[in-house]
Amino acid sequence: MTRIAHLTESGLLTRIVPALTRPPAVEVGPGDDAAVVRLASPRVVVTTDTLTQDHDFLLRATTGARIGRKAAVQNLADIAAMGAHPVALVVSVSAPGSTEVAFLEDLSAGLAARAERDGASVVGGDLGAADALSVTVTALGQLREGQAPILRSGARAGDVLAVGSPSLGRSAAGLAWILAERDRETGARDLVAWHDAPDPDLSLGWTAARRADGTAIATAMLDISDGLVRDGRRLATASGVTIDLERDVLAHDVAQLADAGAALGADPWTWVLHGGEEHAMLATFPADEVPPGFRRIGTCGALADGAGAEVLLDGGRIEGAGFDHFA
């Protein structure tokens, strides 16, 4: 069993880099001081995020490949939520010397394969030693000339709220199985897999949310990283509207998690309303223009005089706050 402490940095790179493809847009890939990427437009969209052992994942409950896919998705989702197309990822991995080389090979392969599905490639990064495993990804995307980014601030009263996922709450339910140390039970497997490596259709952000001519159908958009209610409130606040979720629609999502809720003694409504790390597109559209791939889950209304933006459920207040990194 080979651990990374047994290899030099160059030796480790020779095990990892072969998993990375080099499409024509990448003029210079891994191996030099920096990458060179040819963009179709000078308008670059940039985001970054970090996954840290014992905060964002538990090694006992996941695999290297799943960590890689999750690291890719959470960054690609931010690019997609701007209505932009992802192009390249730069990845920094820090790990203890006791980490198995095969684990990092799987992480690299998982990350690269998930990025390639959306037309992006890993073009470089950094390797370092640390007491715990962490993976930081910086993603680059592009907008065509004349193509406006889709912001959080464009929702209007009368728009509908829609989500690009057939089911919400799966990641939170998977985490609940993990924290209960019951993640190896038969009923837990699919939900745990979704938590470890959520797999939403991110292409909706730059395809369905735009018309054929590139103009935006979506009036506002973000991805669900910290929960439907928390992220919905961010959109509502930025846009100056109130969002009213539809209980009858979300009851479908709750019903799909009923067995897990019963097994764990948990309320699936909490997972659906407040569960993070779904990374599905959450967008507002004119009422008659919700595109395929999105489903309506609520409506946007005007703020009452002196009232702040909020997210309601059938007109009633919602208890709970969603995920907060520092709470």
mmCIF file of C-alpha atoms in Angstrom:
data_model
loop_
_atom_site.group_PDB
_atom_site.id
_atom_site.type_symbol
_atom_site.label_atom_id
_atom_site.label_comp_id
_atom_site.label_asym_id
_atom_site.label_seq_id
_atom_site.Cartn_x
_atom_site.Cartn_y
_atom_site.Cartn_z
ATOM 1 C CA MET A 1 0.000 0.000 0.000
ATOM 2 C CA THR A 2 1.635 3.253 -1.180
ATOM 3 C CA ARG A 3 1.068 6.440 0.809
ATOM 4 C CA ILE A 4 1.832 9.922 -0.422
ATOM 5 C CA ALA A 5 4.672 10.250 2.112
ATOM 6 C CA HIS A 6 6.459 7.516 0.138
ATOM 7 C CA LEU A 7 6.554 9.676 -3.006
ATOM 8 C CA THR A 8 7.981 13.038 -3.967
ATOM 9 C CA GLU A 9 5.596 15.737 -5.194
ATOM 10 C CA SER A 10 6.700 14.992 -8.749
ATOM 11 C CA GLY A 11 6.139 11.297 -8.210
ATOM 12 C CA LEU A 12 2.639 11.933 -6.908
ATOM 13 C CA LEU A 13 1.815 14.198 -9.847
ATOM 14 C CA THR A 14 2.816 11.469 -12.286
ATOM 15 C CA ARG A 15 0.123 9.307 -10.674
ATOM 16 C CA ILE A 16 -2.577 11.987 -10.716
ATOM 17 C CA VAL A 17 -2.122 14.041 -13.891
ATOM 18 C CA PRO A 18 -2.846 11.201 -16.376
ATOM 19 C CA ALA A 19 -6.506 11.316 -15.282
ATOM 20 C CA LEU A 20 -6.803 14.897 -16.555
ATOM 21 C CA THR A 21 -7.804 15.554 -20.140
ATOM 22 C CA ARG A 22 -6.568 18.493 -22.190
ATOM 23 C CA PRO A 23 -9.208 19.798 -24.595
ATOM 24 C CA PRO A 24 -8.283 22.203 -27.428
ATOM 25 C CA ALA A 25 -9.219 25.272 -25.339
ATOM 26 C CA VAL A 26 -6.366 24.441 -22.917
ATOM 27 C CA GLU A 27 -3.162 25.717 -24.500
ATOM 28 C CA VAL A 28 -0.997 24.922 -21.459
ATOM 29 C CA GLY A 29 -2.199 22.437 -18.851
ATOM 30 C CA PRO A 30 -0.692 20.898 -15.714
ATOM 31 C CA GLY A 31 3.090 20.918 -15.544
ATOM 32 C CA ASP A 32 4.025 24.584 -15.870
ATOM 33 C CA ASP A 33 3.805 27.443 -13.373
ATOM 34 C CA ALA A 34 0.351 28.355 -14.636
ATOM 35 C CA ALA A 35 -2.207 27.189 -17.160
ATOM 36 C CA VAL A 36 -3.184 28.982 -20.354
ATOM 37 C CA VAL A 37 -6.819 28.673 -21.403
ATOM 38 C CA ARG A 38 -8.333 30.095 -24.583
ATOM 39 C CA LEU A 39 -11.758 31.624 -23.910
ATOM 40 C CA ALA A 40 -14.471 32.283 -26.467
ATOM 41 C CA SER A 41 -15.109 35.645 -24.803
ATOM 42 C CA PRO A 42 -13.092 38.021 -22.596
ATOM 43 C CA ARG A 43 -15.857 37.897 -19.991
ATOM 44 C CA VAL A 44 -14.737 35.495 -17.247
ATOM 45 C CA VAL A 45 -16.865 34.213 -14.361
ATOM 46 C CA VAL A 46 -14.858 33.063 -11.313
ATOM 47 C CA THR A 47 -15.735 31.255 -8.088
ATOM 48 C CA THR A 48 -13.930 29.216 -5.422
ATOM 49 C CA ASP A 49 -14.843 26.854 -2.610
ATOM 50 C CA THR A 50 -13.154 24.471 -0.166
ATOM 51 C CA LEU A 51 -14.037 21.059 1.223
ATOM 52 C CA THR A 52 -12.363 20.244 4.543
ATOM 53 C CA GLN A 53 -12.152 16.886 6.289
ATOM 54 C CA ASP A 54 -14.448 16.539 9.328
ATOM 55 C CA HIS A 55 -16.281 19.763 8.400
ATOM 56 C CA ASP A 56 -17.542 19.031 4.897
ATOM 57 C CA PHE A 57 -17.052 15.267 4.754
ATOM 58 C CA LEU A 58 -16.185 12.314 6.978
ATOM 59 C CA LEU A 59 -13.602 9.996 5.449
ATOM 60 C CA ARG A 60 -15.241 6.914 6.948
ATOM 61 C CA ALA A 61 -18.446 7.634 5.026
ATOM 62 C CA THR A 62 -17.174 8.576 1.586
ATOM 63 C CA THR A 63 -14.556 7.805 -1.065
ATOM 64 C CA GLY A 64 -11.914 9.763 -2.893
ATOM 65 C CA ALA A 65 -13.958 9.710 -6.100
ATOM 66 C CA ARG A 66 -17.044 11.084 -4.336
ATOM 67 C CA ILE A 67 -15.067 13.882 -2.679
ATOM 68 C CA GLY A 68 -13.701 14.828 -6.091
ATOM 69 C CA ARG A 69 -17.139 14.870 -7.696
ATOM 70 C CA LYS A 70 -18.588 16.925 -4.837
ATOM 71 C CA ALA A 71 -15.739 19.458 -5.043
ATOM 72 C CA ALA A 72 -16.389 19.836 -8.754
ATOM 73 C CA VAL A 73 -20.160 20.152 -8.442
ATOM 74 C CA GLN A 74 -20.210 22.818 -5.752
ATOM 75 C CA ASN A 75 -18.017 25.065 -7.907
ATOM 76 C CA LEU A 76 -19.553 24.262 -11.274
ATOM 77 C CA ALA A 77 -22.955 25.028 -9.731
ATOM 78 C CA ASP A 78 -21.876 28.571 -8.860
ATOM 79 C CA ILE A 79 -20.793 29.154 -12.465
ATOM 80 C CA ALA A 80 -24.021 27.664 -13.801
ATOM 81 C CA ALA A 81 -26.111 29.789 -11.432
ATOM 82 C CA MET A 82 -24.749 32.895 -13.188
ATOM 83 C CA GLY A 83 -26.030 31.510 -16.463
ATOM 84 C CA ALA A 84 -22.423 30.947 -17.546
ATOM 85 C CA HIS A 85 -20.713 27.917 -19.046
ATOM 86 C CA PRO A 86 -17.835 26.374 -17.033
ATOM 87 C CA VAL A 87 -14.487 26.123 -18.780
ATOM 88 C CA ALA A 88 -11.696 25.236 -16.365
ATOM 89 C CA LEU A 89 -10.950 24.226 -12.780
ATOM 90 C CA VAL A 90 -7.789 24.850 -10.747
ATOM 91 C CA VAL A 91 -7.469 22.512 -7.771
ATOM 92 C CA SER A 92 -5.427 22.711 -4.572
ATOM 93 C CA VAL A 93 -5.200 19.542 -2.463
ATOM 94 C CA SER A 94 -3.567 19.376 0.966
ATOM 95 C CA ALA A 95 -3.313 16.002 2.668
ATOM 96 C CA PRO A 96 -1.524 14.121 5.450
ATOM 97 C CA GLY A 97 1.466 12.038 4.394
ATOM 98 C CA SER A 98 -0.386 8.913 5.512
ATOM 99 C CA THR A 99 -2.991 9.353 2.766
ATOM 100 C CA GLU A 100 -3.005 6.498 0.284
ATOM 101 C CA VAL A 101 -1.907 7.460 -3.216
ATOM 102 C CA ALA A 102 -4.806 5.461 -4.656
ATOM 103 C CA PHE A 103 -7.223 7.651 -2.682
ATOM 104 C CA LEU A 104 -5.852 10.825 -4.290
ATOM 105 C CA GLU A 105 -5.868 9.163 -7.703
ATOM 106 C CA ASP A 106 -9.555 8.396 -7.234
ATOM 107 C CA LEU A 107 -10.231 11.942 -6.022
ATOM 108 C CA SER A 108 -8.521 13.414 -9.053
ATOM 109 C CA ALA A 109 -10.304 11.089 -11.458
ATOM 110 C CA GLY A 110 -13.698 11.769 -9.880
ATOM 111 C CA LEU A 111 -13.205 15.516 -10.016
ATOM 112 C CA ALA A 112 -11.981 15.500 -13.596
ATOM 113 C CA ALA A 113 -14.737 13.198 -14.845
ATOM 114 C CA ARG A 114 -17.497 15.306 -13.252
ATOM 115 C CA ALA A 115 -16.030 18.513 -14.690
ATOM 116 C CA GLU A 116 -15.768 17.000 -18.157
ATOM 117 C CA ARG A 117 -19.494 16.209 -18.167
ATOM 118 C CA ASP A 118 -20.159 19.948 -18.196
ATOM 119 C CA GLY A 119 -17.432 20.806 -20.666
ATOM 120 C CA ALA A 120 -14.789 21.892 -18.163
ATOM 121 C CA SER A 121 -11.325 20.511 -17.486
ATOM 122 C CA VAL A 122 -8.816 20.565 -14.628
ATOM 123 C CA VAL A 123 -5.961 22.732 -15.895
ATOM 124 C CA GLY A 124 -3.652 22.842 -12.871
ATOM 125 C CA GLY A 125 -3.389 23.415 -9.153
ATOM 126 C CA ASP A 126 -1.233 22.691 -6.138
ATOM 127 C CA LEU A 127 -0.315 19.840 -3.806
ATOM 128 C CA GLY A 128 0.637 20.348 -0.175
ATOM 129 C CA ALA A 129 1.007 18.625 3.174
ATOM 130 C CA ALA A 130 -1.484 19.195 5.987
ATOM 131 C CA ASP A 131 -2.841 17.569 9.124
ATOM 132 C CA ALA A 132 -6.218 17.014 7.454
ATOM 133 C CA LEU A 133 -7.413 16.595 3.897
ATOM 134 C CA SER A 134 -8.764 19.688 2.156
ATOM 135 C CA VAL A 135 -9.717 20.317 -1.462
ATOM 136 C CA THR A 136 -10.002 23.855 -2.813
ATOM 137 C CA VAL A 137 -11.341 24.403 -6.312
ATOM 138 C CA THR A 138 -11.387 27.615 -8.312
ATOM 139 C CA ALA A 139 -13.715 27.420 -11.295
ATOM 140 C CA LEU A 140 -13.629 29.615 -14.387
ATOM 141 C CA GLY A 141 -16.606 30.113 -16.650
ATOM 142 C CA GLN A 142 -17.463 32.378 -19.545
ATOM 143 C CA LEU A 143 -20.276 34.543 -20.816
ATOM 144 C CA ARG A 144 -20.595 35.402 -24.484
ATOM 145 C CA GLU A 145 -20.328 39.036 -25.512
ATOM 146 C CA GLY A 146 -23.647 40.772 -24.942
ATOM 147 C CA GLN A 147 -24.879 37.978 -22.680
ATOM 148 C CA ALA A 148 -25.938 39.286 -19.276
ATOM 149 C CA PRO A 149 -25.172 37.231 -16.165
ATOM 150 C CA ILE A 150 -28.202 35.963 -14.284
ATOM 151 C CA LEU A 151 -28.084 37.555 -10.847
ATOM 152 C CA ARG A 152 -29.979 36.991 -7.613
ATOM 153 C CA SER A 153 -31.508 40.434 -7.823
ATOM 154 C CA GLY A 154 -33.860 40.272 -10.813
ATOM 155 C CA ALA A 155 -36.940 38.480 -9.447
ATOM 156 C CA ARG A 156 -40.211 40.429 -9.733
ATOM 157 C CA ALA A 157 -43.604 40.198 -8.122
ATOM 158 C CA GLY A 158 -45.634 37.789 -10.225
ATOM 159 C CA ASP A 159 -42.673 35.564 -11.124
ATOM 160 C CA VAL A 160 -42.731 31.913 -10.154
ATOM 161 C CA LEU A 161 -39.971 30.140 -8.228
ATOM 162 C CA ALA A 162 -38.741 26.914 -9.814
ATOM 163 C CA VAL A 163 -36.062 24.354 -9.041
ATOM 164 C CA GLY A 164 -34.003 22.266 -11.445
ATOM 165 C CA SER A 165 -34.315 19.029 -9.507
ATOM 166 C CA PRO A 166 -36.995 16.322 -9.271
ATOM 167 C CA SER A 167 -36.453 15.933 -5.533
ATOM 168 C CA LEU A 168 -35.124 18.089 -2.708
ATOM 169 C CA GLY A 169 -33.773 17.051 0.695
ATOM 170 C CA ARG A 170 -31.770 14.029 -0.398
ATOM 171 C CA SER A 171 -28.378 15.387 0.647
ATOM 172 C CA ALA A 172 -29.600 16.325 4.122
ATOM 173 C CA ALA A 173 -31.242 12.925 4.523
ATOM 174 C CA GLY A 174 -27.986 11.238 3.520
ATOM 175 C CA LEU A 175 -26.084 13.307 6.065
ATOM 176 C CA ALA A 176 -28.589 12.278 8.742
ATOM 177 C CA TRP A 177 -27.880 8.601 8.005
ATOM 178 C CA ILE A 178 -24.129 9.302 8.254
ATOM 179 C CA LEU A 179 -24.369 11.195 11.546
ATOM 180 C CA ALA A 180 -26.502 8.399 12.960
ATOM 181 C CA GLU A 181 -23.697 5.991 11.944
ATOM 182 C CA ARG A 182 -26.239 3.966 9.996
ATOM 183 C CA ASP A 183 -25.000 4.871 6.536
ATOM 184 C CA ARG A 184 -24.344 1.263 5.540
ATOM 185 C CA GLU A 185 -27.974 0.227 5.918
ATOM 186 C CA THR A 186 -29.770 -0.696 2.693
ATOM 187 C CA GLY A 187 -32.253 2.153 2.903
ATOM 188 C CA ALA A 188 -29.466 4.686 3.349
ATOM 189 C CA ARG A 189 -27.262 3.947 0.358
ATOM 190 C CA ASP A 190 -28.794 6.124 -2.347
ATOM 191 C CA LEU A 191 -29.264 9.089 -0.019
ATOM 192 C CA VAL A 192 -25.736 8.809 1.371
ATOM 193 C CA ALA A 193 -24.370 8.617 -2.177
ATOM 194 C CA TRP A 194 -26.279 11.800 -3.065
ATOM 195 C CA HIS A 195 -24.911 13.599 -0.011
ATOM 196 C CA ASP A 196 -21.364 12.450 -0.720
ATOM 197 C CA ALA A 197 -21.571 13.458 -4.388
ATOM 198 C CA PRO A 198 -24.737 15.380 -5.339
ATOM 199 C CA ASP A 199 -25.428 15.153 -9.056
ATOM 200 C CA PRO A 200 -27.903 17.836 -10.195
ATOM 201 C CA ASP A 201 -28.316 18.846 -13.826
ATOM 202 C CA LEU A 202 -26.127 21.947 -13.809
ATOM 203 C CA SER A 203 -26.469 22.513 -17.541
ATOM 204 C CA LEU A 204 -29.923 23.953 -16.870
ATOM 205 C CA GLY A 205 -28.160 27.110 -15.733
ATOM 206 C CA TRP A 206 -26.716 27.927 -19.165
ATOM 207 C CA THR A 207 -29.252 26.110 -21.353
ATOM 208 C CA ALA A 208 -32.829 25.997 -20.064
ATOM 209 C CA ALA A 209 -32.489 29.280 -18.181
ATOM 210 C CA ARG A 210 -31.639 31.043 -21.465
ATOM 211 C CA ARG A 211 -33.364 31.384 -24.815
ATOM 212 C CA ALA A 212 -31.752 30.194 -28.027
ATOM 213 C CA ASP A 213 -30.401 33.692 -28.665
ATOM 214 C CA GLY A 214 -28.636 33.713 -25.273
ATOM 215 C CA THR A 215 -30.977 36.129 -23.517
ATOM 216 C CA ALA A 216 -32.082 35.056 -20.060
ATOM 217 C CA ILE A 217 -35.475 33.552 -19.370
ATOM 218 C CA ALA A 218 -34.676 33.337 -15.668
ATOM 219 C CA THR A 219 -35.061 36.669 -13.911
ATOM 220 C CA ALA A 220 -32.913 35.552 -10.940
ATOM 221 C CA MET A 221 -30.973 32.416 -10.070
ATOM 222 C CA LEU A 222 -28.648 30.767 -7.564
ATOM 223 C CA ASP A 223 -27.872 27.210 -6.539
ATOM 224 C CA ILE A 224 -29.145 25.542 -3.384
ATOM 225 C CA SER A 225 -26.035 25.180 -1.262
ATOM 226 C CA ASP A 226 -27.333 26.069 2.214
ATOM 227 C CA GLY A 227 -30.987 25.052 2.008
ATOM 228 C CA LEU A 228 -34.108 26.018 0.062
ATOM 229 C CA VAL A 229 -35.318 28.533 2.639
ATOM 230 C CA ARG A 230 -31.947 30.156 3.384
ATOM 231 C CA ASP A 231 -30.969 30.441 -0.273
ATOM 232 C CA GLY A 232 -34.492 31.442 -1.243
ATOM 233 C CA ARG A 233 -34.289 34.243 1.308
ATOM 234 C CA ARG A 234 -31.013 35.410 -0.236
ATOM 235 C CA LEU A 235 -32.721 35.643 -3.608
ATOM 236 C CA ALA A 236 -35.773 37.352 -2.117
ATOM 237 C CA THR A 237 -33.638 39.889 -0.240
ATOM 238 C CA ALA A 238 -31.508 40.717 -3.272
ATOM 239 C CA SER A 239 -34.624 41.125 -5.432
ATOM 240 C CA GLY A 240 -36.845 42.894 -2.912
ATOM 241 C CA VAL A 241 -39.672 40.352 -3.070
ATOM 242 C CA THR A 242 -41.347 37.808 -0.829
ATOM 243 C CA ILE A 243 -41.318 34.133 -1.831
ATOM 244 C CA ASP A 244 -44.234 31.869 -0.972
ATOM 245 C CA LEU A 245 -43.470 28.147 -1.290
ATOM 246 C CA GLU A 246 -46.268 25.751 -2.225
ATOM 247 C CA ARG A 247 -46.841 23.051 0.364
ATOM 248 C CA ASP A 248 -48.704 20.711 -1.982
ATOM 249 C CA VAL A 249 -45.789 20.663 -4.423
ATOM 250 C CA LEU A 250 -43.075 20.145 -1.814
ATOM 251 C CA ALA A 251 -45.171 17.412 -0.152
ATOM 252 C CA HIS A 252 -44.073 15.235 -3.093
ATOM 253 C CA ASP A 253 -40.425 15.710 -2.062
ATOM 254 C CA VAL A 254 -41.268 15.000 1.568
ATOM 255 C CA ALA A 255 -43.107 11.801 0.665
ATOM 256 C CA GLN A 256 -40.019 10.440 -1.105
ATOM 257 C CA LEU A 257 -38.092 10.767 2.173
ATOM 258 C CA ALA A 258 -40.812 9.408 4.448
ATOM 259 C CA ASP A 259 -39.168 6.017 4.993
ATOM 260 C CA ALA A 260 -35.839 7.601 5.915
ATOM 261 C CA GLY A 261 -37.589 10.008 8.251
ATOM 262 C CA ALA A 262 -39.409 7.168 10.000
ATOM 263 C CA ALA A 263 -36.214 5.119 10.354
ATOM 264 C CA LEU A 264 -34.263 8.027 11.818
ATOM 265 C CA GLY A 265 -37.039 9.642 13.830
ATOM 266 C CA ALA A 266 -36.710 12.841 11.786
ATOM 267 C CA ASP A 267 -39.146 15.159 10.022
ATOM 268 C CA PRO A 268 -38.479 15.084 6.255
ATOM 269 C CA TRP A 269 -39.880 18.603 5.955
ATOM 270 C CA THR A 270 -36.725 19.821 7.699
ATOM 271 C CA TRP A 271 -34.567 18.139 5.055
ATOM 272 C CA VAL A 272 -36.600 19.544 2.159
ATOM 273 C CA LEU A 273 -36.831 23.096 3.484
ATOM 274 C CA HIS A 274 -33.435 23.448 5.133
ATOM 275 C CA GLY A 275 -31.172 20.760 3.723
ATOM 276 C CA GLY A 276 -28.024 22.080 2.045
ATOM 277 C CA GLU A 277 -25.577 20.741 -0.533
ATOM 278 C CA GLU A 278 -28.179 20.031 -3.194
ATOM 279 C CA HIS A 279 -26.576 22.464 -5.696
ATOM 280 C CA ALA A 280 -29.641 22.367 -7.943
ATOM 281 C CA MET A 281 -30.526 25.551 -9.800
ATOM 282 C CA LEU A 282 -33.128 27.684 -7.994
ATOM 283 C CA ALA A 283 -34.547 30.333 -10.317
ATOM 284 C CA THR A 284 -37.437 32.700 -10.886
ATOM 285 C CA PHE A 285 -39.240 32.944 -14.224
ATOM 286 C CA PRO A 286 -42.188 34.772 -15.731
ATOM 287 C CA ALA A 287 -45.247 32.683 -14.880
ATOM 288 C CA ASP A 288 -45.735 31.475 -18.465
ATOM 289 C CA GLU A 289 -42.081 30.704 -19.233
ATOM 290 C CA VAL A 290 -40.916 27.982 -16.848
ATOM 291 C CA PRO A 291 -38.615 25.895 -19.083
ATOM 292 C CA PRO A 292 -38.335 22.097 -19.198
ATOM 293 C CA GLY A 293 -36.055 20.747 -16.494
ATOM 294 C CA PHE A 294 -37.407 23.175 -13.910
ATOM 295 C CA ARG A 295 -40.533 22.643 -11.808
ATOM 296 C CA ARG A 296 -42.567 25.314 -10.098
ATOM 297 C CA ILE A 297 -42.415 25.295 -6.291
ATOM 298 C CA GLY A 298 -43.555 28.794 -5.348
ATOM 299 C CA THR A 299 -44.385 32.358 -6.305
ATOM 300 C CA CYS A 300 -42.882 35.815 -5.820
ATOM 301 C CA GLY A 301 -44.915 38.626 -4.311
ATOM 302 C CA ALA A 302 -44.491 42.312 -3.621
ATOM 303 C CA LEU A 303 -43.265 43.442 -0.217
ATOM 304 C CA ALA A 304 -45.781 44.994 2.107
ATOM 305 C CA ASP A 305 -44.999 48.527 3.226
ATOM 306 C CA GLY A 306 -42.148 48.425 5.727
ATOM 307 C CA ALA A 307 -41.800 44.632 5.515
ATOM 308 C CA GLY A 308 -38.584 42.775 4.790
ATOM 309 C CA ALA A 309 -38.078 40.000 2.282
ATOM 310 C CA GLU A 310 -38.928 36.537 3.552
ATOM 311 C CA VAL A 311 -39.731 32.986 2.495
ATOM 312 C CA LEU A 312 -43.135 31.627 3.479
ATOM 313 C CA LEU A 313 -44.904 28.270 3.145
ATOM 314 C CA ASP A 314 -48.504 28.693 1.984
ATOM 315 C CA GLY A 315 -48.384 32.180 3.468
ATOM 316 C CA GLY A 316 -47.095 31.054 6.874
ATOM 317 C CA ARG A 317 -43.738 31.573 8.524
ATOM 318 C CA ILE A 318 -41.165 28.759 8.405
ATOM 319 C CA GLU A 319 -39.221 27.660 11.470
ATOM 320 C CA GLY A 320 -35.531 26.907 11.094
ATOM 321 C CA ALA A 321 -32.616 28.653 9.471
ATOM 322 C CA GLY A 322 -30.749 26.264 7.150
ATOM 323 C CA PHE A 323 -27.014 25.653 7.053
ATOM 324 C CA ASP A 324 -24.508 28.231 8.303
ATOM 325 C CA HIS A 325 -20.743 27.516 8.173
ATOM 326 C CA PHE A 326 -20.141 29.447 11.393
ATOM 327 C CA ALA A 327 -23.288 28.654 13.369
#
